[in-house]
């Protein structure tokens, strides 16, 4: 059997780094996170979305069509941060139209985190459902592209994806709930075809927190005993019977 020494060395190096990080965190200890460690996420989609951060599902829009709503959730951030969103404009899967196949819908997506993360033209975007093709409402049909199984994974390769297109508030026409939440600095985005692209996946990678704050990384919390738990256990042992 032939062994690729280069791959073996990279595997061993990665394993050593992982063990080293685990040992360091265990040795230094880590506290339990509190709500002060979280950030707030505001998300508005025309019409629906689901969002993953670093490969984990963190939010799903509870309303598939109307009324339009804002989804606000608390997140425990970890950087680098990979955000992956599947957004859908309401559309019949066979015709690409809505309201009993009488109308071509529009779309739009906007997001803002309280750490300064916002949607803009630097995000990546790709359409996976397009229709009605050529805007033909008399003989409507839809062109679909298979969605990759790991589209939300941190290691997913989106290098050949196009950048998202920014749209103005006037072009999207958001409903009242949008104006009741903080989206300052964020841009509405979609693919170039906001009318006919009905299922779009967005991806964005941030190396660090945009606001420059140093935040504790709690991703390894399940593998260590937090300081607060240690102190409680110690107190229990010392408590006289």
Short mmCIF file of C-alpha atoms in Angstrom, two decimals:
data_model
loop_
_atom_site.label_atom_id
_atom_site.label_comp_id
_atom_site.label_asym_id
_atom_site.label_seq_id
_atom_site.Cartn_x
_atom_site.Cartn_y
_atom_site.Cartn_z
CA UNK A 1 0.00 0.00 0.00
CA UNK A 2 1.35 3.42 -0.99
CA UNK A 3 1.17 6.14 1.67
CA UNK A 4 1.01 9.77 0.68
CA UNK A 5 3.54 11.24 3.11
CA UNK A 6 2.42 14.82 2.45
CA UNK A 7 -1.20 14.06 3.34
CA UNK A 8 -0.11 12.02 6.35
CA UNK A 9 2.06 14.87 7.64
CA UNK A 10 -0.78 17.39 7.22
CA UNK A 11 -3.18 15.06 9.04
CA UNK A 12 -0.76 14.59 11.92
CA UNK A 13 -0.10 18.33 12.11
CA UNK A 14 -3.83 19.07 12.20
CA UNK A 15 -4.36 16.45 14.89
CA UNK A 16 -1.50 17.88 16.95
CA UNK A 17 -2.95 21.39 16.69
CA UNK A 18 -6.39 20.17 17.71
CA UNK A 19 -4.99 18.30 20.71
CA UNK A 20 -2.91 21.32 21.64
CA UNK A 21 -5.92 23.61 21.54
CA UNK A 22 -7.97 21.20 23.60
CA UNK A 23 -5.18 20.89 26.16
CA UNK A 24 -4.72 24.66 26.33
CA UNK A 25 -8.41 25.32 26.85
CA UNK A 26 -8.64 22.59 29.45
CA UNK A 27 -5.58 23.86 31.29
CA UNK A 28 -6.64 27.49 31.24
CA UNK A 29 -10.28 26.76 32.01
CA UNK A 30 -13.27 28.47 30.46
CA UNK A 31 -16.26 30.12 32.05
CA UNK A 32 -19.87 29.48 31.21
CA UNK A 33 -21.26 31.88 28.60
CA UNK A 34 -23.91 34.43 29.55
CA UNK A 35 -26.31 36.50 27.47
CA UNK A 36 -23.68 39.26 27.50
CA UNK A 37 -21.59 36.98 25.26
CA UNK A 38 -24.28 36.74 22.61
CA UNK A 39 -25.02 38.97 19.63
CA UNK A 40 -28.41 39.83 18.17
CA UNK A 41 -29.31 38.85 14.61
CA UNK A 42 -32.07 40.58 12.64
CA UNK A 43 -33.11 38.90 9.39
CA UNK A 44 -35.73 39.90 6.82
CA UNK A 45 -36.49 37.78 3.77
CA UNK A 46 -38.97 38.10 0.94
CA UNK A 47 -40.31 35.52 1.52
CA UNK A 48 -38.48 32.80 3.53
CA UNK A 49 -35.02 31.72 4.70
CA UNK A 50 -33.00 29.28 6.74
CA UNK A 51 -29.59 30.23 8.14
CA UNK A 52 -26.52 28.26 9.18
CA UNK A 53 -23.48 29.57 11.04
CA UNK A 54 -20.29 27.53 10.99
CA UNK A 55 -22.25 24.55 9.71
CA UNK A 56 -24.99 24.66 12.38
CA UNK A 57 -28.63 25.56 11.80
CA UNK A 58 -29.40 28.67 13.88
CA UNK A 59 -32.60 30.16 12.44
CA UNK A 60 -35.56 29.24 10.23
CA UNK A 61 -38.27 31.65 9.13
CA UNK A 62 -41.55 30.43 10.63
CA UNK A 63 -43.67 32.09 7.90
CA UNK A 64 -43.19 30.72 4.39
CA UNK A 65 -45.11 33.40 2.49
CA UNK A 66 -46.96 36.34 4.06
CA UNK A 67 -47.17 38.41 6.16
CA UNK A 68 -43.54 39.51 5.82
CA UNK A 69 -41.74 39.30 9.14
CA UNK A 70 -38.41 39.94 10.81
CA UNK A 71 -36.72 37.04 12.59
CA UNK A 72 -34.57 38.11 15.54
CA UNK A 73 -32.42 35.58 17.38
CA UNK A 74 -29.56 35.56 19.88
CA UNK A 75 -26.33 33.97 18.67
CA UNK A 76 -23.21 32.83 20.50
CA UNK A 77 -20.58 33.94 17.96
CA UNK A 78 -17.39 32.18 17.00
CA UNK A 79 -14.77 33.46 14.55
CA UNK A 80 -13.86 32.82 11.82
CA UNK A 81 -17.59 32.85 11.03
CA UNK A 82 -19.14 31.22 7.96
CA UNK A 83 -22.72 32.28 7.28
CA UNK A 84 -24.80 30.28 4.80
CA UNK A 85 -28.39 31.22 3.96
CA UNK A 86 -30.97 29.63 1.71
CA UNK A 87 -33.59 32.21 0.75
CA UNK A 88 -36.76 31.61 -1.26
CA UNK A 89 -39.20 33.89 -2.98
CA UNK A 90 -42.65 32.37 -2.82
CA UNK A 91 -43.22 30.63 -6.16
CA UNK A 92 -45.01 27.63 -7.55
CA UNK A 93 -42.31 24.97 -8.11
CA UNK A 94 -43.62 24.21 -11.60
CA UNK A 95 -44.39 27.71 -12.89
CA UNK A 96 -42.27 30.07 -10.79
CA UNK A 97 -45.36 32.23 -10.22
CA UNK A 98 -47.53 33.07 -7.22
CA UNK A 99 -51.12 33.94 -6.32
CA UNK A 100 -52.62 31.06 -8.32
CA UNK A 101 -50.14 31.57 -11.16
CA UNK A 102 -51.28 35.11 -11.84
CA UNK A 103 -48.16 37.02 -10.79
CA UNK A 104 -44.37 37.01 -10.94
CA UNK A 105 -43.09 37.78 -7.46
CA UNK A 106 -40.11 39.80 -6.38
CA UNK A 107 -37.58 38.92 -3.69
CA UNK A 108 -34.90 40.31 -1.38
CA UNK A 109 -32.82 39.43 1.65
CA UNK A 110 -31.19 41.56 4.35
CA UNK A 111 -29.36 40.72 7.56
CA UNK A 112 -27.63 42.54 10.38
CA UNK A 113 -25.80 41.19 13.44
CA UNK A 114 -25.02 43.41 16.41
CA UNK A 115 -21.30 42.65 15.96
CA UNK A 116 -21.43 44.70 12.77
CA UNK A 117 -21.96 41.86 10.27
CA UNK A 118 -24.22 43.06 7.43
CA UNK A 119 -25.31 41.89 4.01
CA UNK A 120 -23.74 43.65 1.02
CA UNK A 121 -22.26 43.03 -2.41
CA UNK A 122 -19.27 41.19 -0.95
CA UNK A 123 -21.45 38.20 -0.10
CA UNK A 124 -21.53 35.27 -2.54
CA UNK A 125 -24.82 34.28 -4.21
CA UNK A 126 -26.04 31.57 -6.55
CA UNK A 127 -29.51 30.72 -7.90
CA UNK A 128 -30.86 27.17 -7.84
CA UNK A 129 -34.38 27.75 -9.16
CA UNK A 130 -35.30 30.14 -11.98
CA UNK A 131 -38.68 30.88 -13.48
CA UNK A 132 -40.86 31.46 -15.25
CA UNK A 133 -38.10 31.18 -17.83
CA UNK A 134 -37.84 34.35 -19.96
CA UNK A 135 -40.71 35.78 -17.93
CA UNK A 136 -43.16 33.78 -20.04
CA UNK A 137 -46.41 33.77 -18.06
CA UNK A 138 -48.49 32.13 -20.81
CA UNK A 139 -46.39 28.94 -20.88
CA UNK A 140 -44.49 29.16 -17.60
CA UNK A 141 -41.77 26.69 -16.74
CA UNK A 142 -38.96 26.49 -14.18
CA UNK A 143 -35.30 25.55 -14.48
CA UNK A 144 -33.86 23.94 -11.35
CA UNK A 145 -30.27 23.14 -10.44
CA UNK A 146 -29.55 20.44 -7.84
CA UNK A 147 -28.64 21.99 -4.49
CA UNK A 148 -25.34 20.66 -3.07
CA UNK A 149 -25.83 18.59 0.07
CA UNK A 150 -23.15 20.50 1.98
CA UNK A 151 -23.98 24.03 0.81
CA UNK A 152 -23.97 25.23 4.43
CA UNK A 153 -20.65 23.67 5.46
CA UNK A 154 -17.67 25.81 6.42
CA UNK A 155 -15.44 23.90 3.99
CA UNK A 156 -17.84 24.25 1.03
CA UNK A 157 -16.05 25.75 -1.99
CA UNK A 158 -17.85 28.83 -3.29
CA UNK A 159 -14.85 30.33 -5.08
CA UNK A 160 -16.57 30.27 -8.47
CA UNK A 161 -19.77 31.89 -7.21
CA UNK A 162 -20.69 35.42 -8.24
CA UNK A 163 -20.99 38.24 -5.77
CA UNK A 164 -24.47 39.15 -4.60
CA UNK A 165 -26.21 42.11 -6.21
CA UNK A 166 -27.28 44.99 -3.96
CA UNK A 167 -30.79 46.40 -4.30
CA UNK A 168 -32.28 49.57 -2.89
CA UNK A 169 -35.08 49.69 -0.37
CA UNK A 170 -37.32 51.12 -3.09
CA UNK A 171 -36.56 48.21 -5.43
CA UNK A 172 -37.41 45.58 -2.82
CA UNK A 173 -40.32 47.36 -1.13
CA UNK A 174 -40.09 45.85 2.37
CA UNK A 175 -43.16 45.77 4.58
CA UNK A 176 -43.65 47.46 7.97
CA UNK A 177 -41.82 44.91 10.20
CA UNK A 178 -38.58 45.82 8.43
CA UNK A 179 -38.80 49.39 9.70
CA UNK A 180 -39.27 48.24 13.28
CA UNK A 181 -35.83 46.60 13.51
CA UNK A 182 -32.23 47.75 13.17
CA UNK A 183 -30.83 47.18 9.68
CA UNK A 184 -28.66 50.29 9.52
CA UNK A 185 -25.64 49.75 7.27
CA UNK A 186 -27.02 46.54 5.73
CA UNK A 187 -28.00 46.19 2.06
CA UNK A 188 -30.74 44.19 0.42
CA UNK A 189 -29.14 41.48 -1.71
CA UNK A 190 -30.13 38.81 -4.23
CA UNK A 191 -28.77 37.53 -7.52
CA UNK A 192 -28.90 39.85 -10.53
CA UNK A 193 -32.39 38.59 -11.39
CA UNK A 194 -34.52 39.53 -8.38
CA UNK A 195 -37.74 38.73 -10.27
CA UNK A 196 -37.07 35.29 -11.72
CA UNK A 197 -34.49 33.66 -9.42
CA UNK A 198 -36.66 32.05 -6.77
CA UNK A 199 -34.26 29.96 -4.67
CA UNK A 200 -30.92 31.55 -3.84
CA UNK A 201 -28.09 30.53 -1.54
CA UNK A 202 -25.88 33.18 0.03
CA UNK A 203 -22.54 32.61 1.70
CA UNK A 204 -20.22 34.91 3.62
CA UNK A 205 -17.02 34.36 5.60
CA UNK A 206 -15.75 36.75 8.25
CA UNK A 207 -12.29 36.29 9.72
CA UNK A 208 -13.07 38.27 12.88
CA UNK A 209 -15.76 40.37 14.50
CA UNK A 210 -16.39 43.51 12.41
CA UNK A 211 -16.70 45.67 15.52
CA UNK A 212 -13.18 44.68 16.62
CA UNK A 213 -14.25 43.22 19.95
CA UNK A 214 -12.42 40.20 21.33
CA UNK A 215 -15.00 37.57 22.20
CA UNK A 216 -14.51 34.29 24.03
CA UNK A 217 -14.77 31.22 21.80
CA UNK A 218 -17.17 28.75 23.42
CA UNK A 219 -17.22 26.18 20.61
CA UNK A 220 -15.29 23.64 22.70
CA UNK A 221 -17.54 24.02 25.74
CA UNK A 222 -18.86 20.44 25.60
CA UNK A 223 -15.32 19.09 26.00
CA UNK A 224 -14.32 21.00 29.15
CA UNK A 225 -15.63 21.63 32.64
CA UNK A 226 -16.47 25.35 32.91
CA UNK A 227 -14.95 27.26 35.82
CA UNK A 228 -18.34 27.98 37.35
CA UNK A 229 -19.14 24.25 37.48
CA UNK A 230 -15.78 23.50 39.06
CA UNK A 231 -16.41 26.04 41.81
CA UNK A 232 -19.89 24.65 42.50
CA UNK A 233 -18.60 21.09 42.68
CA UNK A 234 -15.79 22.21 45.00
CA UNK A 235 -18.27 24.00 47.27
CA UNK A 236 -20.46 20.92 47.43
CA UNK A 237 -17.52 18.76 48.49
CA UNK A 238 -16.48 21.20 51.24
CA UNK A 239 -20.00 21.69 52.59
CA UNK A 240 -20.31 20.05 56.06
CA UNK A 241 -22.84 17.30 56.49
#
